[in-house]
Every structure is written in C-alpha cells, then in structure tokens.
Coordinates of N, CA and C in Angstrom, one line a residue:
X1 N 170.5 -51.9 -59.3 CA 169.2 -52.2 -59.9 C 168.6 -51.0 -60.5
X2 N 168.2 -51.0 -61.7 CA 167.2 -49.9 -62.3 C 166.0 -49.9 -62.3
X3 N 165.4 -48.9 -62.4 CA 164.1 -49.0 -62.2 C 163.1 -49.7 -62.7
X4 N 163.7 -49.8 -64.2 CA 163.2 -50.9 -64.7 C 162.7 -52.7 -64.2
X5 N 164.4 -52.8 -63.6 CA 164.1 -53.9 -62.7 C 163.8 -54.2 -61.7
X6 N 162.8 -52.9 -61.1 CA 162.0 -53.1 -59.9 C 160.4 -52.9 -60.1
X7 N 160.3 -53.2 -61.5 CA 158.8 -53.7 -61.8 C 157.9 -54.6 -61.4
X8 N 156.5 -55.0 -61.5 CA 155.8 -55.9 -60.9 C 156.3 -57.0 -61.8
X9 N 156.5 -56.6 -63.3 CA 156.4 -57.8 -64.1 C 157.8 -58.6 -64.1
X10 N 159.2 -57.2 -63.6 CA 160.7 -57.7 -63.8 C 160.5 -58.9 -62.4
X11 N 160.3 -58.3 -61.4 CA 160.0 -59.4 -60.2 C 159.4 -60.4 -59.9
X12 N 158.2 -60.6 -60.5 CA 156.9 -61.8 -60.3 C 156.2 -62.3 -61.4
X13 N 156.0 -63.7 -61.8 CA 155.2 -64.2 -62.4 C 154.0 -63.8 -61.8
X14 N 153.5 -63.2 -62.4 CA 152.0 -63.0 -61.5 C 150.9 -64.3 -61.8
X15 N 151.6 -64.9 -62.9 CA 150.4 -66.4 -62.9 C 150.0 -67.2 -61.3
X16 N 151.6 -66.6 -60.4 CA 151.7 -67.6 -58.8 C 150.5 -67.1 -58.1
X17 N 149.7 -66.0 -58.5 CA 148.9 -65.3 -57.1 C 147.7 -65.1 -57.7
X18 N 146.8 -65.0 -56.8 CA 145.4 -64.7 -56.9 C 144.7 -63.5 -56.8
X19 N 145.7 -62.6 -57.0 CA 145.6 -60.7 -57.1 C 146.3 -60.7 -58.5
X20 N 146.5 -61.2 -59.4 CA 146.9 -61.0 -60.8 C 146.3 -59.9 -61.3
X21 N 145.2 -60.1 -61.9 CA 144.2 -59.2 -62.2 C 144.4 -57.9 -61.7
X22 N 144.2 -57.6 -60.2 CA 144.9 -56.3 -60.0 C 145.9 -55.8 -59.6
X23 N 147.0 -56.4 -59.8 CA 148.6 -55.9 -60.0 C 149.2 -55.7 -61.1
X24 N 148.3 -56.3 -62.2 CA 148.6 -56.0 -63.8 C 148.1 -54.4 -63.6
X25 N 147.2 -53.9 -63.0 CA 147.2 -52.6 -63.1 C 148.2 -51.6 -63.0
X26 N 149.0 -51.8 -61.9 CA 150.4 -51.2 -61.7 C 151.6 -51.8 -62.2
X27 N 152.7 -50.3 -61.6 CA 154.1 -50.5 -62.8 C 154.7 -51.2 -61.6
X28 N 154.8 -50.6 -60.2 CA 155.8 -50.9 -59.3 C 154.9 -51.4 -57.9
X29 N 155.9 -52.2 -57.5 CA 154.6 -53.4 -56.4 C 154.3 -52.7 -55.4
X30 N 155.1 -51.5 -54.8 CA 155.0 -51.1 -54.0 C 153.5 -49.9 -54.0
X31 N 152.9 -49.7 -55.2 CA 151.6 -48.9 -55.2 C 150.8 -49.4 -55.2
X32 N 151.1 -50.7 -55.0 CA 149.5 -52.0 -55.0 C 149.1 -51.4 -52.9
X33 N 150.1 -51.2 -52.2 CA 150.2 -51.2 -50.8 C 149.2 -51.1 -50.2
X34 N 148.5 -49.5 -50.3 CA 147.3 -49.0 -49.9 C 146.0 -49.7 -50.3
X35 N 146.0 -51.0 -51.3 CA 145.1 -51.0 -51.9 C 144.7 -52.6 -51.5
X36 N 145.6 -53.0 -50.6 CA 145.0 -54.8 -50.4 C 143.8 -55.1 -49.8
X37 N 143.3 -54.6 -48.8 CA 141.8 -54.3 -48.4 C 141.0 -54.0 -49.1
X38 N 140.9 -53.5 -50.2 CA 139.9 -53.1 -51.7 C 140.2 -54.2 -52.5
X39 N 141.3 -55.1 -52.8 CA 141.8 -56.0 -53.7 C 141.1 -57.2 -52.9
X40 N 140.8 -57.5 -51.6 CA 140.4 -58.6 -51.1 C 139.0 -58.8 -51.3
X41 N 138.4 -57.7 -50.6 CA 137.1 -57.2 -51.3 C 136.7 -57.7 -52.6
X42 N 137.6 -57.3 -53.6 CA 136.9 -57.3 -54.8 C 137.4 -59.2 -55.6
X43 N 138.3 -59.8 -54.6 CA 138.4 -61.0 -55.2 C 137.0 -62.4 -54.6
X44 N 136.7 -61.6 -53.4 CA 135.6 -61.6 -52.4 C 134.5 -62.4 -53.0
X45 N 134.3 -61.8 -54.5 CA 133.4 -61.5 -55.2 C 133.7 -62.6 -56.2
X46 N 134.2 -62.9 -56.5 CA 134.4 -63.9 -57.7 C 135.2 -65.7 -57.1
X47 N 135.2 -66.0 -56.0 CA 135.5 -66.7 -55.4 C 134.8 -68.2 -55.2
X48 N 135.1 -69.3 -55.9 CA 134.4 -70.4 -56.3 C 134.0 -70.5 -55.1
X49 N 131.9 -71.0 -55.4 CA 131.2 -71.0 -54.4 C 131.6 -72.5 -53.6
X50 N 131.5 -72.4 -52.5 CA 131.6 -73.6 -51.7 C 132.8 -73.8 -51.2
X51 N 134.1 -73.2 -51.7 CA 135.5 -73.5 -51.8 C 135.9 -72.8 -50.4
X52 N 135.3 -71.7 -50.2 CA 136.0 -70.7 -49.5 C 135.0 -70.4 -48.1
X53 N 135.7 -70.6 -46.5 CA 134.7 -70.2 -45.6 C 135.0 -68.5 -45.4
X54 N 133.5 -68.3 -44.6 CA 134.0 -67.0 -44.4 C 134.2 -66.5 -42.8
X55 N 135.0 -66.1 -42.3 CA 135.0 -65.9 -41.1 C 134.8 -64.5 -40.6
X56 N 133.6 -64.6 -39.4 CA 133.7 -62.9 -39.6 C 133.2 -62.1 -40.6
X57 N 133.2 -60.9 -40.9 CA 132.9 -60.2 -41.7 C 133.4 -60.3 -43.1
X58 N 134.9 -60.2 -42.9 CA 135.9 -59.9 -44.1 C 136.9 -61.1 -44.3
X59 N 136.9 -61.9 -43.3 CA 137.9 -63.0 -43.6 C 137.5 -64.1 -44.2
X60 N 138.4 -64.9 -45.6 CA 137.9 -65.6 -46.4 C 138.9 -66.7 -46.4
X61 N 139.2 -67.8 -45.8 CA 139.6 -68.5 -45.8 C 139.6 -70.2 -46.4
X62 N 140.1 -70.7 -47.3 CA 140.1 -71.9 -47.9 C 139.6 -73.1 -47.4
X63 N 138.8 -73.9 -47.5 CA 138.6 -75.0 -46.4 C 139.3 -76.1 -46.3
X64 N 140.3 -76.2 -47.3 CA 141.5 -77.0 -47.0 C 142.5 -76.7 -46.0
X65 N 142.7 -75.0 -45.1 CA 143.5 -74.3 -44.5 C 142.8 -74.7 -43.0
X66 N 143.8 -75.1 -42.1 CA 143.0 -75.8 -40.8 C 144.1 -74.5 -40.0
X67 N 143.7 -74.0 -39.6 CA 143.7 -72.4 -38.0 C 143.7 -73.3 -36.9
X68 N 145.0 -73.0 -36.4 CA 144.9 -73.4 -34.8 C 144.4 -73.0 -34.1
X69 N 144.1 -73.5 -32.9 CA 143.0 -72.3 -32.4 C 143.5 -71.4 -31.6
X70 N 145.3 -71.3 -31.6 CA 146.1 -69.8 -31.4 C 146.6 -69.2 -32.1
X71 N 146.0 -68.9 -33.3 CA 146.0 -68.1 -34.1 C 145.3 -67.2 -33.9
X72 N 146.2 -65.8 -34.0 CA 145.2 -64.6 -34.5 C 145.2 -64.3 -35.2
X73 N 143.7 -63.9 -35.9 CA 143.5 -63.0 -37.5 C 142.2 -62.1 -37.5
X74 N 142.6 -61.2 -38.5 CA 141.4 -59.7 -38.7 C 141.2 -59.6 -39.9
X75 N 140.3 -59.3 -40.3 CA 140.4 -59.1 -41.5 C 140.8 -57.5 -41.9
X76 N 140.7 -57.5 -43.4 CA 140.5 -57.9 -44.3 C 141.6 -59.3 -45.0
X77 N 141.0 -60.9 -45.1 CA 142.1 -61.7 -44.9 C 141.7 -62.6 -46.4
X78 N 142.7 -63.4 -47.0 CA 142.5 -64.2 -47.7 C 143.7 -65.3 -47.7
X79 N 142.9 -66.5 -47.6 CA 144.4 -67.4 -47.5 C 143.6 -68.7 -48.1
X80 N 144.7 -69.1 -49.2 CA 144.4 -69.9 -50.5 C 144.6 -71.1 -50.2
X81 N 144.1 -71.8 -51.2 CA 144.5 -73.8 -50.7 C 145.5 -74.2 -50.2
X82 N 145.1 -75.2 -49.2 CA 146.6 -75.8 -48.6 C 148.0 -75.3 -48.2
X83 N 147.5 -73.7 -47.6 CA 148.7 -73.5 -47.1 C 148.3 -73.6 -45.1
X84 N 149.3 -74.0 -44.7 CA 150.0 -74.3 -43.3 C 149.7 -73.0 -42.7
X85 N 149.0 -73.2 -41.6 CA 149.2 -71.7 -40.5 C 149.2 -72.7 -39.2
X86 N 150.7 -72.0 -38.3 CA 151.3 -72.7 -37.5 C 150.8 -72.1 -36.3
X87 N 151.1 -72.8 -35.2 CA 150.8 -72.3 -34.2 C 151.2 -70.3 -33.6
X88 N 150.5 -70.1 -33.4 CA 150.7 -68.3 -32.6 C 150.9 -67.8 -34.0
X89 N 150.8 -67.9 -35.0 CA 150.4 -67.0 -36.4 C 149.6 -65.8 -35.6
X90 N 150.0 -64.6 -36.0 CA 149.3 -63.5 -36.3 C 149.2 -62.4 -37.5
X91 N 148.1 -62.8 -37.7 CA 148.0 -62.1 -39.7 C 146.5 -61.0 -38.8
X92 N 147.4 -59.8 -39.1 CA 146.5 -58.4 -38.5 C 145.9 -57.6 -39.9
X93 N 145.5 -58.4 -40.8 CA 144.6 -57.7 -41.6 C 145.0 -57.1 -43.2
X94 N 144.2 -56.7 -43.8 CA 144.7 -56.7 -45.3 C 146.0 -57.5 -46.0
X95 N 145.6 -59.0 -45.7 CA 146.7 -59.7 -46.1 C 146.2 -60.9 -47.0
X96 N 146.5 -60.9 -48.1 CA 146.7 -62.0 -49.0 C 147.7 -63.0 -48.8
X97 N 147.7 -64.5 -48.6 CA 148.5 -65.6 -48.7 C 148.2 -66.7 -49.5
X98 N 149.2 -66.9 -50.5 CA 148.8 -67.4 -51.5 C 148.8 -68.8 -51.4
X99 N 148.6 -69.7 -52.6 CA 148.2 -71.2 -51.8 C 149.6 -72.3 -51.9
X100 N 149.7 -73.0 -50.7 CA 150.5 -73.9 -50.3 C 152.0 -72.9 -49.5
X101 N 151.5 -72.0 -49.1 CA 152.3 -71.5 -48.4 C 152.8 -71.9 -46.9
X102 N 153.5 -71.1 -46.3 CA 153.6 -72.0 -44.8 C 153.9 -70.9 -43.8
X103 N 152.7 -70.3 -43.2 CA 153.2 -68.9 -42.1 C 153.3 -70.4 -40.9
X104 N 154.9 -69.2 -40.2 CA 154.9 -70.2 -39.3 C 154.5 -69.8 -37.4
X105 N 155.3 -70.4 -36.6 CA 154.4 -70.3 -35.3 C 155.3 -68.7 -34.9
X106 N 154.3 -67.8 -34.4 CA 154.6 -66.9 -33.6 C 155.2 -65.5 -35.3
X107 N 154.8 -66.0 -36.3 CA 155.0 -65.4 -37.5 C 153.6 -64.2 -37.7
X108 N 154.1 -62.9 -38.0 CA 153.3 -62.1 -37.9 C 153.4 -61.3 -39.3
X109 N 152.2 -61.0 -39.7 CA 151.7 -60.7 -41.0 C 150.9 -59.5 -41.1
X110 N 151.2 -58.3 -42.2 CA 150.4 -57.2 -42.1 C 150.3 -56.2 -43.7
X111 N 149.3 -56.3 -43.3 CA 149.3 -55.4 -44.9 C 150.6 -55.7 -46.1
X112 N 150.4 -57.1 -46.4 CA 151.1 -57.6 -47.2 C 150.4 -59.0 -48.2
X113 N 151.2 -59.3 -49.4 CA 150.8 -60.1 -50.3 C 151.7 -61.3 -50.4
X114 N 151.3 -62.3 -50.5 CA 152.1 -63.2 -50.3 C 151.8 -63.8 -51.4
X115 N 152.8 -64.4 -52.6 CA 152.4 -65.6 -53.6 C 152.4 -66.6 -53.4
X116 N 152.1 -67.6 -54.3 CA 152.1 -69.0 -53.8 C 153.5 -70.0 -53.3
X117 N 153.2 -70.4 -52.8 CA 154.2 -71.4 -52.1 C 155.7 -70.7 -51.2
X118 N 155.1 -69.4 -50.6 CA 155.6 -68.5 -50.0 C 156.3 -69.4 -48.3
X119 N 157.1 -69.1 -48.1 CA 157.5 -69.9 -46.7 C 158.1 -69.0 -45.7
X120 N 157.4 -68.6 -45.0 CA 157.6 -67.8 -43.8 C 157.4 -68.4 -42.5
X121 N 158.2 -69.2 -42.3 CA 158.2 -70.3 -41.0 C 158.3 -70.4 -40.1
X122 N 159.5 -69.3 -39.3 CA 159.6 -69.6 -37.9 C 159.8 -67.8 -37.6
X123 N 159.4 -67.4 -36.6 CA 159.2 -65.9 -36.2 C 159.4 -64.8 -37.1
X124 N 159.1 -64.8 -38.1 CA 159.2 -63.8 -39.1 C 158.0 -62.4 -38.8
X125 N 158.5 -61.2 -39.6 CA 157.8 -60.6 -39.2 C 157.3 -59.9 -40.6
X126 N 156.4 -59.6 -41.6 CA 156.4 -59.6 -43.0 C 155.2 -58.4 -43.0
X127 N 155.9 -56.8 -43.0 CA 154.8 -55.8 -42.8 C 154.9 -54.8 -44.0
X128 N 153.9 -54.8 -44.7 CA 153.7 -53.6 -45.9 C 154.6 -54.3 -47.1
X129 N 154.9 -55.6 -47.5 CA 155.9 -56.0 -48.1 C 155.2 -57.0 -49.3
X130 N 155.5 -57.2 -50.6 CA 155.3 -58.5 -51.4 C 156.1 -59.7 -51.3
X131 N 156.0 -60.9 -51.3 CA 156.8 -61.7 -51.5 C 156.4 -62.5 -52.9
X132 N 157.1 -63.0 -53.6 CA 156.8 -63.5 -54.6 C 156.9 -64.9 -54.8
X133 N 156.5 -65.5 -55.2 CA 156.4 -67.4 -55.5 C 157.7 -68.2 -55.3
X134 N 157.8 -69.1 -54.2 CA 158.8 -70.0 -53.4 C 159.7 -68.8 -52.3
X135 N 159.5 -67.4 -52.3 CA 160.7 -66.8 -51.8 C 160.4 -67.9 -50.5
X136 N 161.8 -67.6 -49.6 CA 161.7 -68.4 -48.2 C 162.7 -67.4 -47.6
X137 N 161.7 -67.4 -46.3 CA 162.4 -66.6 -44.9 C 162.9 -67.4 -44.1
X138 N 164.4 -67.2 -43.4 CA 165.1 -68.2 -42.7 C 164.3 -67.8 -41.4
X139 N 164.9 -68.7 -40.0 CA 164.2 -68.1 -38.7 C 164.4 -66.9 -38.6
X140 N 163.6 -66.1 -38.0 CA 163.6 -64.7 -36.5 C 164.1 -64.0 -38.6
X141 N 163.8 -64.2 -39.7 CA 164.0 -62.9 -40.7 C 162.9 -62.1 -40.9
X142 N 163.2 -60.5 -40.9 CA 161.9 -60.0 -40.9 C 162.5 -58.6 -41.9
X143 N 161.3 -58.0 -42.2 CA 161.1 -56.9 -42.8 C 160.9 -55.4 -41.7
X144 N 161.6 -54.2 -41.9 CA 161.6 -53.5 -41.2 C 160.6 -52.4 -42.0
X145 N 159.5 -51.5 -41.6 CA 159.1 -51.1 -42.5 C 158.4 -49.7 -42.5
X146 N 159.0 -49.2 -41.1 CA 159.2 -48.2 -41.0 C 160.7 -47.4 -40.6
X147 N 161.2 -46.5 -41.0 CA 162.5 -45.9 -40.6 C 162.4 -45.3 -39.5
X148 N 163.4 -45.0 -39.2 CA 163.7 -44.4 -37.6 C 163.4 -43.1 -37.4
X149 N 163.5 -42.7 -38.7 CA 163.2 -41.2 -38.5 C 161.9 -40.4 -38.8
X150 N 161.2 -41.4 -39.5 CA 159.4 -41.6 -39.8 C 159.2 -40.9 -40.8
X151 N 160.6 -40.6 -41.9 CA 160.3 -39.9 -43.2 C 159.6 -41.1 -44.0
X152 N 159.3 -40.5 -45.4 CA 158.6 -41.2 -46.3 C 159.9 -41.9 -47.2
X153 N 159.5 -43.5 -47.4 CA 160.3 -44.1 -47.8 C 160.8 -43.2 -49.5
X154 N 162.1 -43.7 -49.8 CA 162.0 -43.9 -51.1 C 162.9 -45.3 -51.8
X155 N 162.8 -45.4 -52.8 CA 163.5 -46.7 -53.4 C 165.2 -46.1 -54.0
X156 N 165.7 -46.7 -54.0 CA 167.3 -46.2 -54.3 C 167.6 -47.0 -55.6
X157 N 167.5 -46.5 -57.0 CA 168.2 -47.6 -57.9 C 169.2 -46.4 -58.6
X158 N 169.9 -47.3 -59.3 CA 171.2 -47.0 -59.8 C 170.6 -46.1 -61.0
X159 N 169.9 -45.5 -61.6 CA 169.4 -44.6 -62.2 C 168.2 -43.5 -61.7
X160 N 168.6 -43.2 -60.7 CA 168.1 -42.1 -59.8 C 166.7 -43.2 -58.7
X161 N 166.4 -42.1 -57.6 CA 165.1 -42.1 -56.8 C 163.6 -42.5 -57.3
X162 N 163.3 -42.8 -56.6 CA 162.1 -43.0 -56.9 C 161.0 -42.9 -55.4
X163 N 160.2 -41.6 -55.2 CA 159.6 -41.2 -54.3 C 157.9 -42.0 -54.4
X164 N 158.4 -42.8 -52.9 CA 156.8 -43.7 -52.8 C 155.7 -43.0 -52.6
X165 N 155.9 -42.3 -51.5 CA 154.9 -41.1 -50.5 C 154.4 -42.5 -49.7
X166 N 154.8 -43.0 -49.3 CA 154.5 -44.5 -48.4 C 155.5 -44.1 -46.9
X167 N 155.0 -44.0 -45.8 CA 155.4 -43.9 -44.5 C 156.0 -45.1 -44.2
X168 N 155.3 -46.3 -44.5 CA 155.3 -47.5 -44.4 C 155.4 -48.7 -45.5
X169 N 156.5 -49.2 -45.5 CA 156.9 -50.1 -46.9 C 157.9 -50.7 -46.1
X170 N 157.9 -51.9 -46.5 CA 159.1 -52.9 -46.0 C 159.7 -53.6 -47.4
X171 N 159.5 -54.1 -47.6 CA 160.4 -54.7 -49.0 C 159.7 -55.5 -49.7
X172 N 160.3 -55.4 -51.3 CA 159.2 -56.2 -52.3 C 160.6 -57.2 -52.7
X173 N 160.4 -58.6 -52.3 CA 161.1 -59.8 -52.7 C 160.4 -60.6 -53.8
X174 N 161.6 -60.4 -54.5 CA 161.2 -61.2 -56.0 C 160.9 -63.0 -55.8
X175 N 160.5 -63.2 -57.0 CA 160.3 -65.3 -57.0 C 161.3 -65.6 -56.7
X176 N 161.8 -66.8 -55.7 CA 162.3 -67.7 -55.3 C 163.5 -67.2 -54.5
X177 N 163.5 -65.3 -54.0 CA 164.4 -65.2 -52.8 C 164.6 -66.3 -52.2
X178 N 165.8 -65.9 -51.4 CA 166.2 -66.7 -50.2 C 166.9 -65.7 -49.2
X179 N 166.0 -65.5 -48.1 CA 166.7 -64.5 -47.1 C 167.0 -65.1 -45.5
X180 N 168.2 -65.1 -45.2 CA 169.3 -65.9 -44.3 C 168.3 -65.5 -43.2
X181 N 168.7 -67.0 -42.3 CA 168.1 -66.8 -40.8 C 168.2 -65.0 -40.2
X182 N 167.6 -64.6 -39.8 CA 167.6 -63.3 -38.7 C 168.5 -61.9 -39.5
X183 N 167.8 -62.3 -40.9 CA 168.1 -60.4 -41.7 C 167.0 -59.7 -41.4
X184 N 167.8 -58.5 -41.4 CA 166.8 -57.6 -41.4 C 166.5 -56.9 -42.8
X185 N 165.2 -56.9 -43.8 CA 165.0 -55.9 -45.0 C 164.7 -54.8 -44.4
X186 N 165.6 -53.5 -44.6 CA 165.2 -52.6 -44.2 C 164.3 -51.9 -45.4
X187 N 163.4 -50.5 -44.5 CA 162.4 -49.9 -46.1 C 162.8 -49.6 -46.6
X188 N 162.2 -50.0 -47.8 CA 162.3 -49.8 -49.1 C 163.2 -50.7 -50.0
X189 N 163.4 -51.8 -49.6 CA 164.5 -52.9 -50.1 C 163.8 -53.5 -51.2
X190 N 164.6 -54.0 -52.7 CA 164.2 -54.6 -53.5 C 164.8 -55.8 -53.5
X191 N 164.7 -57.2 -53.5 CA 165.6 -58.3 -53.9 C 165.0 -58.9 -54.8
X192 N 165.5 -58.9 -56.1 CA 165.3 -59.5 -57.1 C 165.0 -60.9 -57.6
X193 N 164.8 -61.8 -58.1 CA 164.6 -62.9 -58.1 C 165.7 -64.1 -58.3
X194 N 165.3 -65.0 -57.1 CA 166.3 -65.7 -57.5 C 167.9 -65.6 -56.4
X195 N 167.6 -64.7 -55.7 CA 168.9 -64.0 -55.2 C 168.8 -64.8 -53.7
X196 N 170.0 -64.4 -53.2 CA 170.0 -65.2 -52.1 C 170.9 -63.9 -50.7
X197 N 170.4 -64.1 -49.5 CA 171.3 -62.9 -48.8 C 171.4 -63.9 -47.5
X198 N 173.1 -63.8 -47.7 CA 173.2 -64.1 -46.1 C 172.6 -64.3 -44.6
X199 N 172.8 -64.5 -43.6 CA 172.3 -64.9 -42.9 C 172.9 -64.0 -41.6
X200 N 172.4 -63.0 -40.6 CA 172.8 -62.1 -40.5 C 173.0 -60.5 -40.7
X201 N 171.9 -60.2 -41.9 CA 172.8 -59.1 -43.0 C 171.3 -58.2 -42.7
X202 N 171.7 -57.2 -43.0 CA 171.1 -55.9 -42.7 C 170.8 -55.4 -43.6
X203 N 170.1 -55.4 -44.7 CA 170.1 -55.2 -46.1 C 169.1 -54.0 -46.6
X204 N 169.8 -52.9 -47.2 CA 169.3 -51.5 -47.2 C 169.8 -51.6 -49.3
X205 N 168.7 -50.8 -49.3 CA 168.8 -50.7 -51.2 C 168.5 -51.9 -51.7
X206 N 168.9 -51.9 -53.5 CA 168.8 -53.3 -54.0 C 169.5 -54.3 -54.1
X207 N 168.8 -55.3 -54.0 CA 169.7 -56.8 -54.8 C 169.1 -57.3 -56.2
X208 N 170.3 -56.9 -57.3 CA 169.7 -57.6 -58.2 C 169.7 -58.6 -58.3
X209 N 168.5 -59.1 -59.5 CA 168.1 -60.7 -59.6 C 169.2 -61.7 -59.9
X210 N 169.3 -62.8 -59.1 CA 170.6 -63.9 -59.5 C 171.8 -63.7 -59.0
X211 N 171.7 -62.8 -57.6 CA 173.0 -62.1 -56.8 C 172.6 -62.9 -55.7
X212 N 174.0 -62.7 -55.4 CA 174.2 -63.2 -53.8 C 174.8 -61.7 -52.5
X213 N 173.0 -61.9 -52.0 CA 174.3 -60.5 -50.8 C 175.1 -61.3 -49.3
X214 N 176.2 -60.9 -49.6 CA 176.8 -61.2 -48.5 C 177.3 -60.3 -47.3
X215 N 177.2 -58.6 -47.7 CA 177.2 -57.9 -46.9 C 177.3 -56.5 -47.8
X216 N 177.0 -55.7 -46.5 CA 176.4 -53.9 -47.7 C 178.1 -54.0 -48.6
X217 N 177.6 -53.7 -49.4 CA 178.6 -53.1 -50.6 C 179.2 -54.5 -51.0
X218 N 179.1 -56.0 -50.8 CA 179.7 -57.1 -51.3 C 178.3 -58.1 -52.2
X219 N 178.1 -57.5 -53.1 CA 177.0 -58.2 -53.9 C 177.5 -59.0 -55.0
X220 N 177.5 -60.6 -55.1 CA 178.0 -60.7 -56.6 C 177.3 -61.7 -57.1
X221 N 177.5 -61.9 -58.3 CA 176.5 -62.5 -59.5 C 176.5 -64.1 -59.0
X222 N 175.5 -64.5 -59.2 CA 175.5 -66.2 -59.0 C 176.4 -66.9 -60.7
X223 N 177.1 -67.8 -60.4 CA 177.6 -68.2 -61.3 C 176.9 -69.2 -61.9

C-alpha cells in the first residue's frame, strides 16, 4: 500500500460519520487521534436540539440508544441513532460511534471513531483506531495499540515510512472491512476497504483495498 492509499479520503466515505467536517481537515486518519475529545466538544455544539441526552458532563448520547445498566461509559462520548450497546460495553472516553452501529457485550472502546453501521459485537477490543462504514469485527477481534517495546509507532507502506510521533495507535480500517474471529491488528495497521483477513491472523503492515489476508506475506486480490 502507498501512502497515497492510506489517506482519509482513499479509505472512508466520510458522508458515513458525523465528524466529517473535521477529518476533511486532515490527510492521514491517524492525526485526527489526539483530537477526538476537542472534535466531540465541538460537534456538542451543533447537535439537533431535543435529539440528543446529555449524560454527565461530556457524554451525549442519542435517545433512540437504550444503555444497559452494565454498561460503562466516560466521557468525552458520542453515540448516534439507533445503534445497539450490549450488555458489559465499556466505551472509556473520547469516542465517537456512529449511527446504527452495534458495540457488543463485554466490548471495549477508547479513543477511537467509529462510522456508521460499524459492528463490533462480541469481546472486541477497539483502542486509538478508526473504523469506517459496515467494517465488522468477528468475536474476541481486537486492535493492539501499543508495541512491546513502547517506541513510537510508524506506518510501513511500499513507498517508504511514515513517522506518526503517536505512542499509541492501533489500526485505521477502511469501509466495509471484514476482520476474522480473534485477529489481532497490530500498531499501526492499515486495511483498506473492502478487504477481508482471516480468522486467526496476526496482522502487522498493510492490506490493500479489495485483498484478502490470509496470512503475513500471503495477501491476494479479491477476484
């Protein structure tokens, strides 16, 4: 993948999400990161009156969105029409979830952006990461999003590096991934749109868009 194709605009319709407006400001999704707590804030603000409860200080929740009452959440929070929050959800703050999505029970959420119709259903773990419109997490799949060694991530594409200065980054999943029951995205992972990764797979670097990963070094084109 080139760097090209790890743009906001190569990866995401941004019409699916309700941070449009400011992710059109950046080139690469991974610089929005530091900024979702300011982006919630400021959508805070413009948010059809009556539509949206507020909980708490900073949390803004949809009134179509029914919270079990084992859920935990912090803000800085926003979660859009009609999406599903399952039982033992934990969403720890600076997190956008976009509408008709589905976090599921015992699914844990952090400093991350979710688009619409996002499906993160059964023990997922989705930290410092974008997902983009329909992707779907199989069970127990999660994002890894710090390295072992606690350097600063960087991104790996086929036309050199690209240095985040991000400690913490888990992976930016393009529209309509599909990532296999119990992978791991390791930091700094890009998967393109559309792409699909085994189930099992330990996935470090990119997947370009309309690939299938079936294992490190066995990537091939969807026919």
């Amino acid at each position: 993948m080139k760097k090209e194709e790890m743009t906001i605009q190569a990866l995401y319709d941004l019409t699916n999400t309700i941070s449009r407006k400011w992710l059109e400001k950046y080139t690469y999704p991974w610089e929005v990161l530091p900024h979702i707590g300011e982006i919630i804030e400021e959508i805070a603000k413009i948010l059809p009156a009556g539509e949206y409860q507020l909980i708490g200080k900073n949390m803004y929740v949809h009134k179509t969105v029914k919270l079990p009452p084992t859920a935990a959440i912090k803000g800085p929070l926003l979660i859009c029409p009609d999406t599903e929050i399952r039982t033992g959800a934990f969403l720890r703050g600076n997190v956008i979830i976009g509408g008709g999505c589905v976090i599921g029970n015992s699914t844990e959420i952090k400093n991350a952006i979710l688009f619409d119709r996002v499906q993160v259903p059964h023990f997922n773990y989705i930290g410092d990461s974008i997902l983009g419109s329909r992707a779907h997490f199989g069970a127990g799949a999660l994002t890894s999003n710090v390295k072992s060694d606690k350097t600063l991530v960087k991104v790996h594409g086929e036309d050199g590096d690209i240095e985040t200065g991000l400690k913490k980054f888990g992976a930016m999943v393009g529209d309509g991934a599909e990532i296999g029951c119990n992978s791991v995205l390791n930091p700094g992972t890009i998967i393109g749109r559309n792409s699909n990764v085994y189930p099992l797979s330990s996935v470090r670097g990119c997947v370009n868009a309309d690939s299938i990963y079936k294992k490190q070094g066995e990537i091939v084109e969807k026919q």
